[in-house]
Amino acid sequence: MGIQERRKIEKEKIKKEIHKAASEIIIEEGYSKLSIRKIASKIDYSPSLIYNYYENKADIVLSIWQEKSSKIIHTMSNLKLNDSNEETNIKNLFKTYINLILESPKEYRAIMLNNIDIIKKSNFDFTEEEKNSLKIKETKKKYDKYLEEGLLRHVDTEKYAFFSWISINGFISNMVLSNNQDKEFLNKLIDEYVDFMIYGLFKNN
Amino acid sequence: MGIQERRKIEKEKIKKEIHKAASEIIIEEGYSKLSIRKIASKIDYSPSLIYNYYENKADIVLSIWQEKSSKIIHTMSNLKLNDSNEETNIKNLFKTYINLILESPKEYRAIMLNNIDIIKKSNFDFTEEEKNSLKIKETKKKYDKYLEEGLLRHVDTEKYAFFSWISINGFISNMVLSNNQDKEFLNKLIDEYVDFMIYGLFKNN
Amino acid sequence: MGIQERRKIEKEKIKKEIHKAASEIIIEEGYSKLSIRKIASKIDYSPSLIYNYYENKADIVLSIWQEKSSKIIHTMSNLKLNDSNEETNIKNLFKTYINLILESPKEYRAIMLNNIDIIKKSNFDFTEEEKNSLKIKETKKKYDKYLEEGLLRHVDTEKYAFFSWISINGFISNMVLSNNQDKEFLNKLIDEYVDFMIYGLFKNN
Amino acid sequence: MGIQERRKIEKEKIKKEIHKAASEIIIEEGYSKLSIRKIASKIDYSPSLIYNYYENKADIVLSIWQEKSSKIIHTMSNLKLNDSNEETNIKNLFKTYINLILESPKEYRAIMLNNIDIIKKSNFDFTEEEKNSLKIKETKKKYDKYLEEGLLRHVDTEKYAFFSWISINGFISNMVLSNNQDKEFLNKLIDEYVDFMIYGLFKNN
DNA sequence: CATGAATGAGGATTCATTCAT
DNA sequence: CATGAATGAATCCTCATTCAT
């Protein structure tokens, strides 16, 4: 390992420390309390050091959001839905997503609530790109397949995929903001909500 | 018109200017960017003037929210649902609410996204009180009635009322954020969304 | 009574209201909390009214101080010291003064502590004029008389008059700042202090 | 001298500049006029700089007082009173204290007159804790010893220790406020005052 | 690479005061 | 006579950021 490589690794390490500290502050105290000073003091470096690793504060927040997003994208992309019952499969898809977000509700909430300019384009907030977002397209494909297989009552699959997701977002928003800590109750609620949302779609109900 | 009356009107006028300026800042830049200085500079007065009209910053924000919510409350309270088909009635209830909010989507968006402490008590945000909110209770009552009348499939009416509203909020959030201006398209989407959401509930579908 | 006279009386009345309100605020909340607005709201007039009766804030404070001073001067001037024992007489002189000040310790304290420019010249704080102040001269006269009468051990009466008063002031300062509310204890302490201070002066001790 | 050391010295220098500027403002204009802006403008730096050296305004004031009081405490603690005449010893104790304070009368005056919350705990102001202060206790001990040795007329030693110090404070206050610059005259006055105060206490007078 | 020094802009309030009405 | 409107200066403090070292 050359010296340059070692330096790169070292650099990456500090970058991650900054990232982590910032993330923790957001979770624990909220985005509005995030400050460069606070990050610096948390990692025991001077505030100015941070500017060697990130352009500015927004850059840090963006990186937090991107990490979050990419994890969600990755998990969702690699999700295996193998149940023989397709209704179960699609419900699991939604539940997986909901659970992913609710793993770190405070972070999501903090970012969601702060209208941060730099994050607006992301795939996971409810912006105008929503309709064209990957997750909607994927869901539409599934609905199309179910339709073909005669499982679904006749609907506009694209629209219903879209509706499904924005409803899910409504549920998530509410859960995130209500800050309910009771895991068991929450899981039951998730199940019931997905049932509620999907009920009318499948023929055999 | 006496001098006192004229003064009162003048006072009201400036109060409204402040209100409007603050509202615009919230809409355009987000709540976190709202400052007394900014309001003052927008209305071309000194910052201290504002304190002649409002107690403090919170007071301004509260007044914005109250204006908004009182209109919604009033309209919803006086809503007449006379259709012979109860499914239509409940759909109209949701549609009315959606339309009310989408009248000033940016304002709603700004306030919705900011979870402002002072506004927490209100009946129309989606905080933890959501489940106990007036509109959910009212909807539960309707669902109960439909259930009695044999119109509804057997569900937990309270839970479904709650789910209905958080789904609606998901839809509204998306509409608000997507900023779609095409009224006709929007109305069709609203119809379809409410159909989607309500479909599974009623027996005869 | 002419209209002008009535006006004058009315004017005087409001002036006194302002004076009283200001005094109360100083006593209850301290000089640093005194503000024109607070005075105005206490007397249920607008702040600007006050400027019809007093030049400015300093003017009000000055008038409070002057009232206090003139009362002290008046009482001290008219004090009758008739006891057959001259030591008792001089002690009563000191005690009267101490009690006068301690009647409104908070007011005294507030003014004493605030280094108010306008009051600096007064006869009753411990400024450079102290040595030439009326009360010292009077006390010297008494000491001279006692000396003549053979009651006093041989001292520089002027200096001892001066010393007496600055000691008294030390005592008062301490009492005022210590804010002791126990009247009985306080009276005993005053007695004892004056004893302590005077003890060495008189021959027969 | 390493770079770190030089930096430290530089830092200390500015800290002292701030300290000094604040002290001067307090002396010249009074504590109530002390402001961060004023300090900053006096040392030709921006107000925010000050927060790199002191936590806040209170921190500055505290440091001024601590510097002052620690010197006094140190000198008084190490004072050797070896005279064969105990009356002389106790007089010297008082005189030393008086002289220490009168070394920087304006600063003492400013602080003394302002009863600053942050300073309340100190041993050298004349607040309610006065009676329990170290110097009073020490003086009581001395008086007790003199009493045992048959030097003192019979008195309540605690009370007289207390009275002694508040009288001394009265004297100091007066000297400080009168701003007399004539050292020789002042020294004579100090002698005479302590004589005056102590005279009645000792038996052989 | 890391940092300490420094700043300027901005945050909410408070207040005495003036002035036209 | 009384006041409401308006202001400008002041308060402490926080922060992101730059720059020389």
mmCIF file with all atom_site columns, C-alpha atoms in Angstrom, chain A residues 97-173:
data_model
loop_
_atom_site.group_PDB
_atom_site.id
_atom_site.type_symbol
_atom_site.label_atom_id
_atom_site.label_alt_id
_atom_site.label_comp_id
_atom_site.label_asym_id
_atom_site.label_entity_id
_atom_site.label_seq_id
_atom_site.pdbx_PDB_ins_code
_atom_site.Cartn_x
_atom_site.Cartn_y
_atom_site.Cartn_z
_atom_site.occupancy
_atom_site.B_iso_or_equiv
_atom_site.pdbx_formal_charge
_atom_site.auth_seq_id
_atom_site.auth_comp_id
_atom_site.auth_asym_id
_atom_site.auth_atom_id
_atom_site.pdbx_PDB_model_num
ATOM 1  C CA . TYR A 1 97  ? -39.922 0.117   2.416   1.00 0.00 ? 97  TYR A CA 1
ATOM 2  C CA . ILE A 1 98  ? -41.868 1.396   5.365   1.00 0.00 ? 98  ILE A CA 1
ATOM 3  C CA . ASN A 1 99  ? -39.622 -0.468  7.754   1.00 0.00 ? 99  ASN A CA 1
ATOM 4  C CA . LEU A 1 100 ? -36.492 0.804   6.061   1.00 0.00 ? 100 LEU A CA 1
ATOM 5  C CA . ILE A 1 101 ? -37.569 4.364   6.571   1.00 0.00 ? 101 ILE A CA 1
ATOM 6  C CA . LEU A 1 102 ? -38.807 3.826   10.065  1.00 0.00 ? 102 LEU A CA 1
ATOM 7  C CA . GLU A 1 103 ? -35.457 2.344   11.051  1.00 0.00 ? 103 GLU A CA 1
ATOM 8  C CA . SER A 1 104 ? -34.227 5.889   11.461  1.00 0.00 ? 104 SER A CA 1
ATOM 9  C CA . PRO A 1 105 ? -37.347 7.954   11.697  1.00 0.00 ? 105 PRO A CA 1
ATOM 10 C CA . LYS A 1 106 ? -35.674 10.865  13.406  1.00 0.00 ? 106 LYS A CA 1
ATOM 11 C CA . GLU A 1 107 ? -33.195 11.305  10.621  1.00 0.00 ? 107 GLU A CA 1
ATOM 12 C CA . TYR A 1 108 ? -35.894 11.008  8.033   1.00 0.00 ? 108 TYR A CA 1
ATOM 13 C CA . ARG A 1 109 ? -38.080 13.369  9.940   1.00 0.00 ? 109 ARG A CA 1
ATOM 14 C CA . ALA A 1 110 ? -35.334 15.894  10.415  1.00 0.00 ? 110 ALA A CA 1
ATOM 15 C CA . ILE A 1 111 ? -34.545 15.927  6.751   1.00 0.00 ? 111 ILE A CA 1
ATOM 16 C CA . MET A 1 112 ? -38.144 15.767  5.654   1.00 0.00 ? 112 MET A CA 1
ATOM 17 C CA . LEU A 1 113 ? -39.070 18.699  7.859   1.00 0.00 ? 113 LEU A CA 1
ATOM 18 C CA . ASN A 1 114 ? -36.326 21.022  6.880   1.00 0.00 ? 114 ASN A CA 1
ATOM 19 C CA . ASN A 1 115 ? -37.037 21.650  3.326   1.00 0.00 ? 115 ASN A CA 1
ATOM 20 C CA . ILE A 1 116 ? -33.371 21.487  2.538   1.00 0.00 ? 116 ILE A CA 1
ATOM 21 C CA . ASP A 1 117 ? -32.780 22.913  -0.886  1.00 0.00 ? 117 ASP A CA 1
ATOM 22 C CA . ILE A 1 118 ? -30.048 20.542  -1.831  1.00 0.00 ? 118 ILE A CA 1
ATOM 23 C CA . ILE A 1 119 ? -32.125 17.466  -1.161  1.00 0.00 ? 119 ILE A CA 1
ATOM 24 C CA . LYS A 1 120 ? -35.142 18.493  -3.136  1.00 0.00 ? 120 LYS A CA 1
ATOM 25 C CA . LYS A 1 121 ? -34.187 16.445  -6.190  1.00 0.00 ? 121 LYS A CA 1
ATOM 26 C CA . SER A 1 122 ? -33.876 13.183  -4.362  1.00 0.00 ? 122 SER A CA 1
ATOM 27 C CA . ASN A 1 123 ? -35.845 10.149  -5.296  1.00 0.00 ? 123 ASN A CA 1
ATOM 28 C CA . PHE A 1 124 ? -37.263 9.557   -1.879  1.00 0.00 ? 124 PHE A CA 1
ATOM 29 C CA . ASP A 1 125 ? -39.092 12.626  -0.922  1.00 0.00 ? 125 ASP A CA 1
ATOM 30 C CA . PHE A 1 126 ? -42.447 13.322  -2.451  1.00 0.00 ? 126 PHE A CA 1
ATOM 31 C CA . THR A 1 127 ? -41.423 15.710  -5.227  1.00 0.00 ? 127 THR A CA 1
ATOM 32 C CA . GLU A 1 128 ? -42.681 16.067  -8.772  1.00 0.00 ? 128 GLU A CA 1
ATOM 33 C CA . GLU A 1 129 ? -40.469 13.268  -9.967  1.00 0.00 ? 129 GLU A CA 1
ATOM 34 C CA . GLU A 1 130 ? -42.405 10.934  -7.759  1.00 0.00 ? 130 GLU A CA 1
ATOM 35 C CA . LYS A 1 131 ? -44.607 9.780   -10.571 1.00 0.00 ? 131 LYS A CA 1
ATOM 36 C CA . ASN A 1 132 ? -41.658 8.802   -12.642 1.00 0.00 ? 132 ASN A CA 1
ATOM 37 C CA . SER A 1 133 ? -39.678 7.406   -9.811  1.00 0.00 ? 133 SER A CA 1
ATOM 38 C CA . LEU A 1 134 ? -38.100 4.019   -9.931  1.00 0.00 ? 134 LEU A CA 1
ATOM 39 C CA . LYS A 1 135 ? -40.226 2.572   -7.195  1.00 0.00 ? 135 LYS A CA 1
ATOM 40 C CA . ILE A 1 136 ? -43.431 3.529   -8.944  1.00 0.00 ? 136 ILE A CA 1
ATOM 41 C CA . LYS A 1 137 ? -42.276 2.026   -12.222 1.00 0.00 ? 137 LYS A CA 1
ATOM 42 C CA . GLU A 1 138 ? -41.316 -1.157  -10.481 1.00 0.00 ? 138 GLU A CA 1
ATOM 43 C CA . THR A 1 139 ? -44.640 -1.343  -8.748  1.00 0.00 ? 139 THR A CA 1
ATOM 44 C CA . LYS A 1 140 ? -46.482 -0.713  -11.987 1.00 0.00 ? 140 LYS A CA 1
ATOM 45 C CA . LYS A 1 141 ? -44.602 -3.654  -13.519 1.00 0.00 ? 141 LYS A CA 1
ATOM 46 C CA . LYS A 1 142 ? -45.704 -5.867  -10.675 1.00 0.00 ? 142 LYS A CA 1
ATOM 47 C CA . TYR A 1 143 ? -49.313 -4.701  -10.954 1.00 0.00 ? 143 TYR A CA 1
ATOM 48 C CA . ASP A 1 144 ? -49.168 -5.360  -14.716 1.00 0.00 ? 144 ASP A CA 1
ATOM 49 C CA . LYS A 1 145 ? -47.958 -8.842  -14.052 1.00 0.00 ? 145 LYS A CA 1
ATOM 50 C CA . TYR A 1 146 ? -50.706 -9.490  -11.502 1.00 0.00 ? 146 TYR A CA 1
ATOM 51 C CA . LEU A 1 147 ? -53.237 -8.158  -13.966 1.00 0.00 ? 147 LEU A CA 1
ATOM 52 C CA . GLU A 1 148 ? -51.978 -10.523 -16.626 1.00 0.00 ? 148 GLU A CA 1
ATOM 53 C CA . GLU A 1 149 ? -52.165 -13.354 -14.187 1.00 0.00 ? 149 GLU A CA 1
ATOM 54 C CA . GLY A 1 150 ? -55.766 -12.484 -13.516 1.00 0.00 ? 150 GLY A CA 1
ATOM 55 C CA . LEU A 1 151 ? -55.147 -11.610 -9.893  1.00 0.00 ? 151 LEU A CA 1
ATOM 56 C CA . LEU A 1 152 ? -56.092 -7.968  -10.028 1.00 0.00 ? 152 LEU A CA 1
ATOM 57 C CA . ARG A 1 153 ? -59.380 -6.297  -10.720 1.00 0.00 ? 153 ARG A CA 1
ATOM 58 C CA . HIS A 1 154 ? -59.105 -4.100  -13.766 1.00 0.00 ? 154 HIS A CA 1
ATOM 59 C CA . VAL A 1 155 ? -57.280 -0.875  -12.909 1.00 0.00 ? 155 VAL A CA 1
ATOM 60 C CA . ASP A 1 156 ? -54.932 1.657   -14.424 1.00 0.00 ? 156 ASP A CA 1
ATOM 61 C CA . THR A 1 157 ? -51.807 0.028   -13.082 1.00 0.00 ? 157 THR A CA 1
ATOM 62 C CA . GLU A 1 158 ? -49.570 3.064   -13.422 1.00 0.00 ? 158 GLU A CA 1
ATOM 63 C CA . LYS A 1 159 ? -51.968 5.275   -11.575 1.00 0.00 ? 159 LYS A CA 1
ATOM 64 C CA . TYR A 1 160 ? -52.542 2.693   -8.900  1.00 0.00 ? 160 TYR A CA 1
ATOM 65 C CA . ALA A 1 161 ? -48.844 2.186   -8.427  1.00 0.00 ? 161 ALA A CA 1
ATOM 66 C CA . PHE A 1 162 ? -48.530 5.923   -7.971  1.00 0.00 ? 162 PHE A CA 1
ATOM 67 C CA . PHE A 1 163 ? -51.471 6.050   -5.579  1.00 0.00 ? 163 PHE A CA 1
ATOM 68 C CA . SER A 1 164 ? -50.058 3.179   -3.610  1.00 0.00 ? 164 SER A CA 1
ATOM 69 C CA . TRP A 1 165 ? -46.819 4.973   -2.998  1.00 0.00 ? 165 TRP A CA 1
ATOM 70 C CA . ILE A 1 166 ? -48.224 8.319   -2.095  1.00 0.00 ? 166 ILE A CA 1
ATOM 71 C CA . SER A 1 167 ? -50.525 6.620   0.365   1.00 0.00 ? 167 SER A CA 1
ATOM 72 C CA . ILE A 1 168 ? -47.567 4.813   1.805   1.00 0.00 ? 168 ILE A CA 1
ATOM 73 C CA . ASN A 1 169 ? -45.820 8.157   2.122   1.00 0.00 ? 169 ASN A CA 1
ATOM 74 C CA . GLY A 1 170 ? -48.789 9.551   3.977   1.00 0.00 ? 170 GLY A CA 1
ATOM 75 C CA . PHE A 1 171 ? -48.566 6.686   6.396   1.00 0.00 ? 171 PHE A CA 1
ATOM 76 C CA . ILE A 1 172 ? -44.827 7.079   6.820   1.00 0.00 ? 172 ILE A CA 1
ATOM 77 C CA . SER A 1 173 ? -45.123 10.823  7.364   1.00 0.00 ? 173 SER A CA 1
#
